Amino acid sequence: PPTEGAVRAIFANAPKLKHVALLSTLGGGAASSPFGKSLAPGEAAMRNYAADNNVELSIVRAGALKGGGPGEVSTSGATAGVALTDYGLDKYYYDTLVDLGVATTTMAFDRFTLGAEVVAGDPYTMPNPVLAAFAGGSFEPSTTDAGRTAVAGALLAAVRRPTGAEFTVSSAAGKAPPSPDEWRRMIDTAVRTA
């Protein structure tokens, strides 16, 4: 979590800053859990400094982050091993995943779960560690996890907005991540209906 000193340094060294997006976790703003207690002061500092400096603040929440590679990789012929899509990090990212289960889940997530859903606020909580361990090997869409590529898109979409917002990003089925226009519509809809 950002310390107050780090937040102060960000605002002191960026006098033209207009909008900042903070990535946080599910339940991160609530001081009701031990993890939330560690995040709440940093979020409060960001809120205070943003308000004091007339800077828009968006807080993007996500659960467990999954995926993050390029997407589909060719498995045969002359192009075997070549990334066929380029949505996230280079294919080298997949090559660094030494645990077969993690690698398989990550690559499947990047092929079938690139979509996203957006809801206003912080409505979900992180599952307990036992349930999270069971869900770790799944690439099924869930409200408690999100794709790294989707979260990166949400952060970019958040700072492009004229006003700040607080919303949660969850995974959804999809063979491609949302476009910038789709992100704008999803965030605007979620914030408007809150």
mmCIF file with all atom_site columns, C-alpha atoms in Angstrom:
data_model
loop_
_atom_site.group_PDB
_atom_site.id
_atom_site.type_symbol
_atom_site.label_atom_id
_atom_site.label_alt_id
_atom_site.label_comp_id
_atom_site.label_asym_id
_atom_site.label_entity_id
_atom_site.label_seq_id
_atom_site.pdbx_PDB_ins_code
_atom_site.Cartn_x
_atom_site.Cartn_y
_atom_site.Cartn_z
_atom_site.occupancy
_atom_site.B_iso_or_equiv
_atom_site.pdbx_formal_charge
_atom_site.auth_seq_id
_atom_site.auth_comp_id
_atom_site.auth_asym_id
_atom_site.auth_atom_id
_atom_site.pdbx_PDB_model_num
ATOM 1   C CA . PRO A 1 1   ? 0.000   0.000   0.000   1.00 0.00 ? 1   PRO A CA 1
ATOM 2   C CA . PRO A 1 2   ? 1.194   3.531   -0.627  1.00 0.00 ? 2   PRO A CA 1
ATOM 3   C CA . THR A 1 3   ? 2.549   5.248   2.457   1.00 0.00 ? 3   THR A CA 1
ATOM 4   C CA . GLU A 1 4   ? 1.618   8.822   3.203   1.00 0.00 ? 4   GLU A CA 1
ATOM 5   C CA . GLY A 1 5   ? 5.194   9.845   2.382   1.00 0.00 ? 5   GLY A CA 1
ATOM 6   C CA . ALA A 1 6   ? 5.002   8.153   -1.021  1.00 0.00 ? 6   ALA A CA 1
ATOM 7   C CA . VAL A 1 7   ? 1.656   9.794   -1.758  1.00 0.00 ? 7   VAL A CA 1
ATOM 8   C CA . ARG A 1 8   ? 3.027   13.186  -0.703  1.00 0.00 ? 8   ARG A CA 1
ATOM 9   C CA . ALA A 1 9   ? 6.037   12.664  -3.026  1.00 0.00 ? 9   ALA A CA 1
ATOM 10  C CA . ILE A 1 10  ? 3.787   11.766  -5.968  1.00 0.00 ? 10  ILE A CA 1
ATOM 11  C CA . PHE A 1 11  ? 1.733   14.922  -5.616  1.00 0.00 ? 11  PHE A CA 1
ATOM 12  C CA . ALA A 1 12  ? 4.740   17.160  -4.846  1.00 0.00 ? 12  ALA A CA 1
ATOM 13  C CA . ASN A 1 13  ? 6.607   15.993  -7.958  1.00 0.00 ? 13  ASN A CA 1
ATOM 14  C CA . ALA A 1 14  ? 3.715   16.096  -10.419 1.00 0.00 ? 14  ALA A CA 1
ATOM 15  C CA . PRO A 1 15  ? 2.277   19.626  -10.299 1.00 0.00 ? 15  PRO A CA 1
ATOM 16  C CA . LYS A 1 16  ? 0.328   19.128  -13.568 1.00 0.00 ? 16  LYS A CA 1
ATOM 17  C CA . LEU A 1 17  ? -1.281  15.901  -12.385 1.00 0.00 ? 17  LEU A CA 1
ATOM 18  C CA . LYS A 1 18  ? -4.983  15.882  -13.282 1.00 0.00 ? 18  LYS A CA 1
ATOM 19  C CA . HIS A 1 19  ? -6.122  12.319  -12.581 1.00 0.00 ? 19  HIS A CA 1
ATOM 20  C CA . VAL A 1 20  ? -4.565  9.397   -10.734 1.00 0.00 ? 20  VAL A CA 1
ATOM 21  C CA . ALA A 1 21  ? -5.727  5.774   -10.675 1.00 0.00 ? 21  ALA A CA 1
ATOM 22  C CA . LEU A 1 22  ? -4.930  3.519   -7.736  1.00 0.00 ? 22  LEU A CA 1
ATOM 23  C CA . LEU A 1 23  ? -5.086  -0.262  -8.059  1.00 0.00 ? 23  LEU A CA 1
ATOM 24  C CA . SER A 1 24  ? -6.392  -1.833  -4.879  1.00 0.00 ? 24  SER A CA 1
ATOM 25  C CA . THR A 1 25  ? -7.899  -5.137  -3.858  1.00 0.00 ? 25  THR A CA 1
ATOM 26  C CA . LEU A 1 26  ? -11.385 -6.274  -2.970  1.00 0.00 ? 26  LEU A CA 1
ATOM 27  C CA . GLY A 1 27  ? -12.260 -4.911  0.455   1.00 0.00 ? 27  GLY A CA 1
ATOM 28  C CA . GLY A 1 28  ? -9.097  -2.789  0.448   1.00 0.00 ? 28  GLY A CA 1
ATOM 29  C CA . GLY A 1 29  ? -10.793 0.390   1.570   1.00 0.00 ? 29  GLY A CA 1
ATOM 30  C CA . ALA A 1 30  ? -12.491 -1.222  4.541   1.00 0.00 ? 30  ALA A CA 1
ATOM 31  C CA . ALA A 1 31  ? -10.548 -1.450  7.744   1.00 0.00 ? 31  ALA A CA 1
ATOM 32  C CA . SER A 1 32  ? -12.505 -4.515  8.859   1.00 0.00 ? 32  SER A CA 1
ATOM 33  C CA . SER A 1 33  ? -9.943  -7.159  7.888   1.00 0.00 ? 33  SER A CA 1
ATOM 34  C CA . PRO A 1 34  ? -6.228  -7.331  8.701   1.00 0.00 ? 34  PRO A CA 1
ATOM 35  C CA . PHE A 1 35  ? -5.365  -6.816  5.034   1.00 0.00 ? 35  PHE A CA 1
ATOM 36  C CA . GLY A 1 36  ? -7.887  -3.990  4.708   1.00 0.00 ? 36  GLY A CA 1
ATOM 37  C CA . LYS A 1 37  ? -6.394  -2.347  7.779   1.00 0.00 ? 37  LYS A CA 1
ATOM 38  C CA . SER A 1 38  ? -3.022  -2.240  6.015   1.00 0.00 ? 38  SER A CA 1
ATOM 39  C CA . LEU A 1 39  ? -4.504  -0.710  2.825   1.00 0.00 ? 39  LEU A CA 1
ATOM 40  C CA . ALA A 1 40  ? -7.007  1.750   4.297   1.00 0.00 ? 40  ALA A CA 1
ATOM 41  C CA . PRO A 1 41  ? -4.431  4.376   5.406   1.00 0.00 ? 41  PRO A CA 1
ATOM 42  C CA . GLY A 1 42  ? -2.847  4.490   1.943   1.00 0.00 ? 42  GLY A CA 1
ATOM 43  C CA . GLU A 1 43  ? -6.217  4.851   0.248   1.00 0.00 ? 43  GLU A CA 1
ATOM 44  C CA . ALA A 1 44  ? -7.200  7.570   2.714   1.00 0.00 ? 44  ALA A CA 1
ATOM 45  C CA . ALA A 1 45  ? -3.945  9.436   2.042   1.00 0.00 ? 45  ALA A CA 1
ATOM 46  C CA . MET A 1 46  ? -4.587  9.248   -1.720  1.00 0.00 ? 46  MET A CA 1
ATOM 47  C CA . ARG A 1 47  ? -8.125  10.533  -1.254  1.00 0.00 ? 47  ARG A CA 1
ATOM 48  C CA . ASN A 1 48  ? -6.956  13.411  0.960   1.00 0.00 ? 48  ASN A CA 1
ATOM 49  C CA . TYR A 1 49  ? -4.070  14.504  -1.266  1.00 0.00 ? 49  TYR A CA 1
ATOM 50  C CA . ALA A 1 50  ? -6.196  14.238  -4.409  1.00 0.00 ? 50  ALA A CA 1
ATOM 51  C CA . ALA A 1 51  ? -8.926  16.390  -2.845  1.00 0.00 ? 51  ALA A CA 1
ATOM 52  C CA . ASP A 1 52  ? -6.416  18.928  -1.469  1.00 0.00 ? 52  ASP A CA 1
ATOM 53  C CA . ASN A 1 53  ? -4.686  19.233  -4.861  1.00 0.00 ? 53  ASN A CA 1
ATOM 54  C CA . ASN A 1 54  ? -7.812  19.274  -7.052  1.00 0.00 ? 54  ASN A CA 1
ATOM 55  C CA . VAL A 1 55  ? -6.829  15.980  -8.695  1.00 0.00 ? 55  VAL A CA 1
ATOM 56  C CA . GLU A 1 56  ? -9.370  13.389  -9.778  1.00 0.00 ? 56  GLU A CA 1
ATOM 57  C CA . LEU A 1 57  ? -8.896  9.993   -8.109  1.00 0.00 ? 57  LEU A CA 1
ATOM 58  C CA . SER A 1 58  ? -10.096 6.658   -9.423  1.00 0.00 ? 58  SER A CA 1
ATOM 59  C CA . ILE A 1 59  ? -9.769  3.510   -7.345  1.00 0.00 ? 59  ILE A CA 1
ATOM 60  C CA . VAL A 1 60  ? -9.825  0.336   -9.413  1.00 0.00 ? 60  VAL A CA 1
ATOM 61  C CA . ARG A 1 61  ? -10.384 -2.818  -7.373  1.00 0.00 ? 61  ARG A CA 1
ATOM 62  C CA . ALA A 1 62  ? -9.638  -6.366  -8.425  1.00 0.00 ? 62  ALA A CA 1
ATOM 63  C CA . GLY A 1 63  ? -9.314  -9.719  -6.734  1.00 0.00 ? 63  GLY A CA 1
ATOM 64  C CA . ALA A 1 64  ? -6.657  -12.290 -7.581  1.00 0.00 ? 64  ALA A CA 1
ATOM 65  C CA . LEU A 1 65  ? -4.802  -11.315 -10.752 1.00 0.00 ? 65  LEU A CA 1
ATOM 66  C CA . LYS A 1 66  ? -4.484  -13.999 -13.409 1.00 0.00 ? 66  LYS A CA 1
ATOM 67  C CA . GLY A 1 67  ? -3.129  -14.287 -16.917 1.00 0.00 ? 67  GLY A CA 1
ATOM 68  C CA . GLY A 1 68  ? -1.216  -11.420 -18.439 1.00 0.00 ? 68  GLY A CA 1
ATOM 69  C CA . GLY A 1 69  ? 0.500   -13.011 -21.408 1.00 0.00 ? 69  GLY A CA 1
ATOM 70  C CA . PRO A 1 70  ? -0.031  -12.356 -25.119 1.00 0.00 ? 70  PRO A CA 1
ATOM 71  C CA . GLY A 1 71  ? -3.062  -14.622 -25.470 1.00 0.00 ? 71  GLY A CA 1
ATOM 72  C CA . GLU A 1 72  ? -3.166  -17.393 -28.033 1.00 0.00 ? 72  GLU A CA 1
ATOM 73  C CA . VAL A 1 73  ? 0.130   -19.063 -28.982 1.00 0.00 ? 73  VAL A CA 1
ATOM 74  C CA . SER A 1 74  ? 0.525   -21.293 -32.032 1.00 0.00 ? 74  SER A CA 1
ATOM 75  C CA . THR A 1 75  ? 1.136   -24.943 -31.159 1.00 0.00 ? 75  THR A CA 1
ATOM 76  C CA . SER A 1 76  ? 2.030   -26.438 -34.524 1.00 0.00 ? 76  SER A CA 1
ATOM 77  C CA . GLY A 1 77  ? 3.748   -25.940 -37.840 1.00 0.00 ? 77  GLY A CA 1
ATOM 78  C CA . ALA A 1 78  ? 6.300   -23.308 -38.746 1.00 0.00 ? 78  ALA A CA 1
ATOM 79  C CA . THR A 1 79  ? 4.734   -20.831 -36.317 1.00 0.00 ? 79  THR A CA 1
ATOM 80  C CA . ALA A 1 80  ? 4.785   -23.174 -33.288 1.00 0.00 ? 80  ALA A CA 1
ATOM 81  C CA . GLY A 1 81  ? 5.535   -21.178 -30.157 1.00 0.00 ? 81  GLY A CA 1
ATOM 82  C CA . VAL A 1 82  ? 4.732   -17.832 -31.777 1.00 0.00 ? 82  VAL A CA 1
ATOM 83  C CA . ALA A 1 83  ? 2.155   -15.572 -30.157 1.00 0.00 ? 83  ALA A CA 1
ATOM 84  C CA . LEU A 1 84  ? -0.854  -15.212 -32.471 1.00 0.00 ? 84  LEU A CA 1
ATOM 85  C CA . THR A 1 85  ? -2.313  -12.355 -30.439 1.00 0.00 ? 85  THR A CA 1
ATOM 86  C CA . ASP A 1 86  ? -0.607  -9.526  -28.598 1.00 0.00 ? 86  ASP A CA 1
ATOM 87  C CA . TYR A 1 87  ? -2.830  -8.524  -25.690 1.00 0.00 ? 87  TYR A CA 1
ATOM 88  C CA . GLY A 1 88  ? -0.441  -8.596  -22.765 1.00 0.00 ? 88  GLY A CA 1
ATOM 89  C CA . LEU A 1 89  ? 3.174   -9.304  -21.985 1.00 0.00 ? 89  LEU A CA 1
ATOM 90  C CA . ASP A 1 90  ? 5.480   -11.025 -24.449 1.00 0.00 ? 90  ASP A CA 1
ATOM 91  C CA . LYS A 1 91  ? 5.378   -14.828 -24.827 1.00 0.00 ? 91  LYS A CA 1
ATOM 92  C CA . TYR A 1 92  ? 8.535   -14.882 -22.721 1.00 0.00 ? 92  TYR A CA 1
ATOM 93  C CA . TYR A 1 93  ? 6.234   -14.375 -19.722 1.00 0.00 ? 93  TYR A CA 1
ATOM 94  C CA . TYR A 1 94  ? 4.771   -17.845 -20.304 1.00 0.00 ? 94  TYR A CA 1
ATOM 95  C CA . ASP A 1 95  ? 8.273   -19.306 -20.600 1.00 0.00 ? 95  ASP A CA 1
ATOM 96  C CA . THR A 1 96  ? 9.089   -18.066 -17.076 1.00 0.00 ? 96  THR A CA 1
ATOM 97  C CA . LEU A 1 97  ? 6.197   -19.965 -15.475 1.00 0.00 ? 97  LEU A CA 1
ATOM 98  C CA . VAL A 1 98  ? 7.907   -23.056 -14.109 1.00 0.00 ? 98  VAL A CA 1
ATOM 99  C CA . ASP A 1 99  ? 4.901   -24.617 -12.347 1.00 0.00 ? 99  ASP A CA 1
ATOM 100 C CA . LEU A 1 100 ? 2.937   -26.567 -14.979 1.00 0.00 ? 100 LEU A CA 1
ATOM 101 C CA . GLY A 1 101 ? -0.412  -25.971 -13.265 1.00 0.00 ? 101 GLY A CA 1
ATOM 102 C CA . VAL A 1 102 ? 0.147   -22.210 -13.046 1.00 0.00 ? 102 VAL A CA 1
ATOM 103 C CA . ALA A 1 103 ? 1.384   -22.087 -16.645 1.00 0.00 ? 103 ALA A CA 1
ATOM 104 C CA . THR A 1 104 ? -1.622  -24.037 -17.943 1.00 0.00 ? 104 THR A CA 1
ATOM 105 C CA . THR A 1 105 ? -4.117  -21.911 -16.009 1.00 0.00 ? 105 THR A CA 1
ATOM 106 C CA . THR A 1 106 ? -2.414  -18.680 -17.071 1.00 0.00 ? 106 THR A CA 1
ATOM 107 C CA . MET A 1 107 ? -2.382  -19.582 -20.758 1.00 0.00 ? 107 MET A CA 1
ATOM 108 C CA . ALA A 1 108 ? -5.991  -20.832 -20.670 1.00 0.00 ? 108 ALA A CA 1
ATOM 109 C CA . PHE A 1 109 ? -7.085  -17.672 -18.856 1.00 0.00 ? 109 PHE A CA 1
ATOM 110 C CA . ASP A 1 110 ? -5.439  -15.570 -21.588 1.00 0.00 ? 110 ASP A CA 1
ATOM 111 C CA . ARG A 1 111 ? -7.283  -17.485 -24.300 1.00 0.00 ? 111 ARG A CA 1
ATOM 112 C CA . PHE A 1 112 ? -10.779 -17.788 -22.857 1.00 0.00 ? 112 PHE A CA 1
ATOM 113 C CA . THR A 1 113 ? -11.225 -15.285 -20.004 1.00 0.00 ? 113 THR A CA 1
ATOM 114 C CA . LEU A 1 114 ? -10.044 -11.963 -21.442 1.00 0.00 ? 114 LEU A CA 1
ATOM 115 C CA . GLY A 1 115 ? -13.395 -10.243 -20.927 1.00 0.00 ? 115 GLY A CA 1
ATOM 116 C CA . ALA A 1 116 ? -14.252 -8.064  -17.967 1.00 0.00 ? 116 ALA A CA 1
ATOM 117 C CA . GLU A 1 117 ? -17.192 -6.953  -15.896 1.00 0.00 ? 117 GLU A CA 1
ATOM 118 C CA . VAL A 1 118 ? -17.332 -3.687  -13.998 1.00 0.00 ? 118 VAL A CA 1
ATOM 119 C CA . VAL A 1 119 ? -19.439 -2.836  -10.954 1.00 0.00 ? 119 VAL A CA 1
ATOM 120 C CA . ALA A 1 120 ? -19.402 0.363   -8.943  1.00 0.00 ? 120 ALA A CA 1
ATOM 121 C CA . GLY A 1 121 ? -17.759 0.508   -5.554  1.00 0.00 ? 121 GLY A CA 1
ATOM 122 C CA . ASP A 1 122 ? -16.319 -2.411  -3.622  1.00 0.00 ? 122 ASP A CA 1
ATOM 123 C CA . PRO A 1 123 ? -19.123 -5.012  -3.408  1.00 0.00 ? 123 PRO A CA 1
ATOM 124 C CA . TYR A 1 124 ? -17.060 -8.217  -3.221  1.00 0.00 ? 124 TYR A CA 1
ATOM 125 C CA . THR A 1 125 ? -14.740 -9.642  -0.602  1.00 0.00 ? 125 THR A CA 1
ATOM 126 C CA . MET A 1 126 ? -11.713 -11.813 -1.141  1.00 0.00 ? 126 MET A CA 1
ATOM 127 C CA . PRO A 1 127 ? -12.431 -15.489 -0.492  1.00 0.00 ? 127 PRO A CA 1
ATOM 128 C CA . ASN A 1 128 ? -10.779 -17.123 2.479   1.00 0.00 ? 128 ASN A CA 1
ATOM 129 C CA . PRO A 1 129 ? -7.336  -18.583 1.712   1.00 0.00 ? 129 PRO A CA 1
ATOM 130 C CA . VAL A 1 130 ? -8.607  -22.169 1.421   1.00 0.00 ? 130 VAL A CA 1
ATOM 131 C CA . LEU A 1 131 ? -11.246 -21.262 -1.189  1.00 0.00 ? 131 LEU A CA 1
ATOM 132 C CA . ALA A 1 132 ? -8.757  -19.005 -2.965  1.00 0.00 ? 132 ALA A CA 1
ATOM 133 C CA . ALA A 1 133 ? -6.293  -21.911 -3.232  1.00 0.00 ? 133 ALA A CA 1
ATOM 134 C CA . PHE A 1 134 ? -8.960  -24.083 -4.891  1.00 0.00 ? 134 PHE A CA 1
ATOM 135 C CA . ALA A 1 135 ? -9.905  -21.291 -7.308  1.00 0.00 ? 135 ALA A CA 1
ATOM 136 C CA . GLY A 1 136 ? -6.278  -20.556 -8.176  1.00 0.00 ? 136 GLY A CA 1
ATOM 137 C CA . GLY A 1 137 ? -6.167  -23.313 -10.776 1.00 0.00 ? 137 GLY A CA 1
ATOM 138 C CA . SER A 1 138 ? -9.365  -22.237 -12.527 1.00 0.00 ? 138 SER A CA 1
ATOM 139 C CA . PHE A 1 139 ? -9.705  -20.055 -15.588 1.00 0.00 ? 139 PHE A CA 1
ATOM 140 C CA . GLU A 1 140 ? -13.476 -19.788 -15.189 1.00 0.00 ? 140 GLU A CA 1
ATOM 141 C CA . PRO A 1 141 ? -14.810 -16.215 -14.827 1.00 0.00 ? 141 PRO A CA 1
ATOM 142 C CA . SER A 1 142 ? -15.237 -15.137 -11.227 1.00 0.00 ? 142 SER A CA 1
ATOM 143 C CA . THR A 1 143 ? -16.132 -11.996 -9.301  1.00 0.00 ? 143 THR A CA 1
ATOM 144 C CA . THR A 1 144 ? -13.058 -12.523 -7.126  1.00 0.00 ? 144 THR A CA 1
ATOM 145 C CA . ASP A 1 145 ? -10.406 -12.577 -9.830  1.00 0.00 ? 145 ASP A CA 1
ATOM 146 C CA . ALA A 1 146 ? -9.467  -10.494 -12.850 1.00 0.00 ? 146 ALA A CA 1
ATOM 147 C CA . GLY A 1 147 ? -7.092  -10.680 -15.765 1.00 0.00 ? 147 GLY A CA 1
ATOM 148 C CA . ARG A 1 148 ? -3.924  -8.608  -15.573 1.00 0.00 ? 148 ARG A CA 1
ATOM 149 C CA . THR A 1 149 ? -4.563  -7.360  -19.118 1.00 0.00 ? 149 THR A CA 1
ATOM 150 C CA . ALA A 1 150 ? -8.107  -6.325  -18.194 1.00 0.00 ? 150 ALA A CA 1
ATOM 151 C CA . VAL A 1 151 ? -6.981  -4.525  -15.054 1.00 0.00 ? 151 VAL A CA 1
ATOM 152 C CA . ALA A 1 152 ? -4.340  -2.623  -17.034 1.00 0.00 ? 152 ALA A CA 1
ATOM 153 C CA . GLY A 1 153 ? -7.055  -1.586  -19.503 1.00 0.00 ? 153 GLY A CA 1
ATOM 154 C CA . ALA A 1 154 ? -9.307  -0.490  -16.637 1.00 0.00 ? 154 ALA A CA 1
ATOM 155 C CA . LEU A 1 155 ? -6.554  1.674   -15.122 1.00 0.00 ? 155 LEU A CA 1
ATOM 156 C CA . LEU A 1 156 ? -5.959  3.389   -18.474 1.00 0.00 ? 156 LEU A CA 1
ATOM 157 C CA . ALA A 1 157 ? -9.682  3.900   -19.003 1.00 0.00 ? 157 ALA A CA 1
ATOM 158 C CA . ALA A 1 158 ? -10.025 5.326   -15.488 1.00 0.00 ? 158 ALA A CA 1
ATOM 159 C CA . VAL A 1 159 ? -7.429  8.071   -16.014 1.00 0.00 ? 159 VAL A CA 1
ATOM 160 C CA . ARG A 1 160 ? -8.994  8.989   -19.357 1.00 0.00 ? 160 ARG A CA 1
ATOM 161 C CA . ARG A 1 161 ? -12.260 9.851   -17.597 1.00 0.00 ? 161 ARG A CA 1
ATOM 162 C CA . PRO A 1 162 ? -12.935 13.495  -16.755 1.00 0.00 ? 162 PRO A CA 1
ATOM 163 C CA . THR A 1 163 ? -13.984 12.535  -13.223 1.00 0.00 ? 163 THR A CA 1
ATOM 164 C CA . GLY A 1 164 ? -12.781 9.994   -10.697 1.00 0.00 ? 164 GLY A CA 1
ATOM 165 C CA . ALA A 1 165 ? -14.638 6.802   -9.930  1.00 0.00 ? 165 ALA A CA 1
ATOM 166 C CA . GLU A 1 166 ? -14.388 3.788   -7.668  1.00 0.00 ? 166 GLU A CA 1
ATOM 167 C CA . PHE A 1 167 ? -15.187 0.465   -9.272  1.00 0.00 ? 167 PHE A CA 1
ATOM 168 C CA . THR A 1 168 ? -14.368 -3.232  -9.233  1.00 0.00 ? 168 THR A CA 1
ATOM 169 C CA . VAL A 1 169 ? -13.136 -5.238  -12.225 1.00 0.00 ? 169 VAL A CA 1
ATOM 170 C CA . SER A 1 170 ? -13.928 -8.958  -12.442 1.00 0.00 ? 170 SER A CA 1
ATOM 171 C CA . SER A 1 171 ? -13.127 -11.583 -15.037 1.00 0.00 ? 171 SER A CA 1
ATOM 172 C CA . ALA A 1 172 ? -15.569 -12.564 -17.780 1.00 0.00 ? 172 ALA A CA 1
ATOM 173 C CA . ALA A 1 173 ? -15.473 -14.952 -20.710 1.00 0.00 ? 173 ALA A CA 1
ATOM 174 C CA . GLY A 1 174 ? -13.936 -13.431 -23.795 1.00 0.00 ? 174 GLY A CA 1
ATOM 175 C CA . LYS A 1 175 ? -11.323 -14.099 -26.466 1.00 0.00 ? 175 LYS A CA 1
ATOM 176 C CA . ALA A 1 176 ? -10.208 -10.448 -26.568 1.00 0.00 ? 176 ALA A CA 1
ATOM 177 C CA . PRO A 1 177 ? -9.939  -7.747  -23.903 1.00 0.00 ? 177 PRO A CA 1
ATOM 178 C CA . PRO A 1 178 ? -12.400 -4.832  -23.970 1.00 0.00 ? 178 PRO A CA 1
ATOM 179 C CA . SER A 1 179 ? -11.566 -1.986  -26.354 1.00 0.00 ? 179 SER A CA 1
ATOM 180 C CA . PRO A 1 180 ? -11.083 1.559   -25.000 1.00 0.00 ? 180 PRO A CA 1
ATOM 181 C CA . ASP A 1 181 ? -14.659 2.418   -26.041 1.00 0.00 ? 181 ASP A CA 1
ATOM 182 C CA . GLU A 1 182 ? -16.015 -0.699  -24.328 1.00 0.00 ? 182 GLU A CA 1
ATOM 183 C CA . TRP A 1 183 ? -14.113 0.220   -21.160 1.00 0.00 ? 183 TRP A CA 1
ATOM 184 C CA . ARG A 1 184 ? -15.569 3.728   -21.240 1.00 0.00 ? 184 ARG A CA 1
ATOM 185 C CA . ARG A 1 185 ? -19.113 2.387   -21.632 1.00 0.00 ? 185 ARG A CA 1
ATOM 186 C CA . MET A 1 186 ? -18.718 -0.276  -18.914 1.00 0.00 ? 186 MET A CA 1
ATOM 187 C CA . ILE A 1 187 ? -17.272 2.163   -16.389 1.00 0.00 ? 187 ILE A CA 1
ATOM 188 C CA . ASP A 1 188 ? -19.776 4.916   -17.211 1.00 0.00 ? 188 ASP A CA 1
ATOM 189 C CA . THR A 1 189 ? -22.665 2.453   -16.887 1.00 0.00 ? 189 THR A CA 1
ATOM 190 C CA . ALA A 1 190 ? -21.424 1.057   -13.580 1.00 0.00 ? 190 ALA A CA 1
ATOM 191 C CA . VAL A 1 191 ? -20.779 4.499   -12.081 1.00 0.00 ? 191 VAL A CA 1
ATOM 192 C CA . ARG A 1 192 ? -24.079 5.935   -13.368 1.00 0.00 ? 192 ARG A CA 1
ATOM 193 C CA . THR A 1 193 ? -26.154 3.064   -11.949 1.00 0.00 ? 193 THR A CA 1
ATOM 194 C CA . ALA A 1 194 ? -24.460 3.139   -8.531  1.00 0.00 ? 194 ALA A CA 1
#
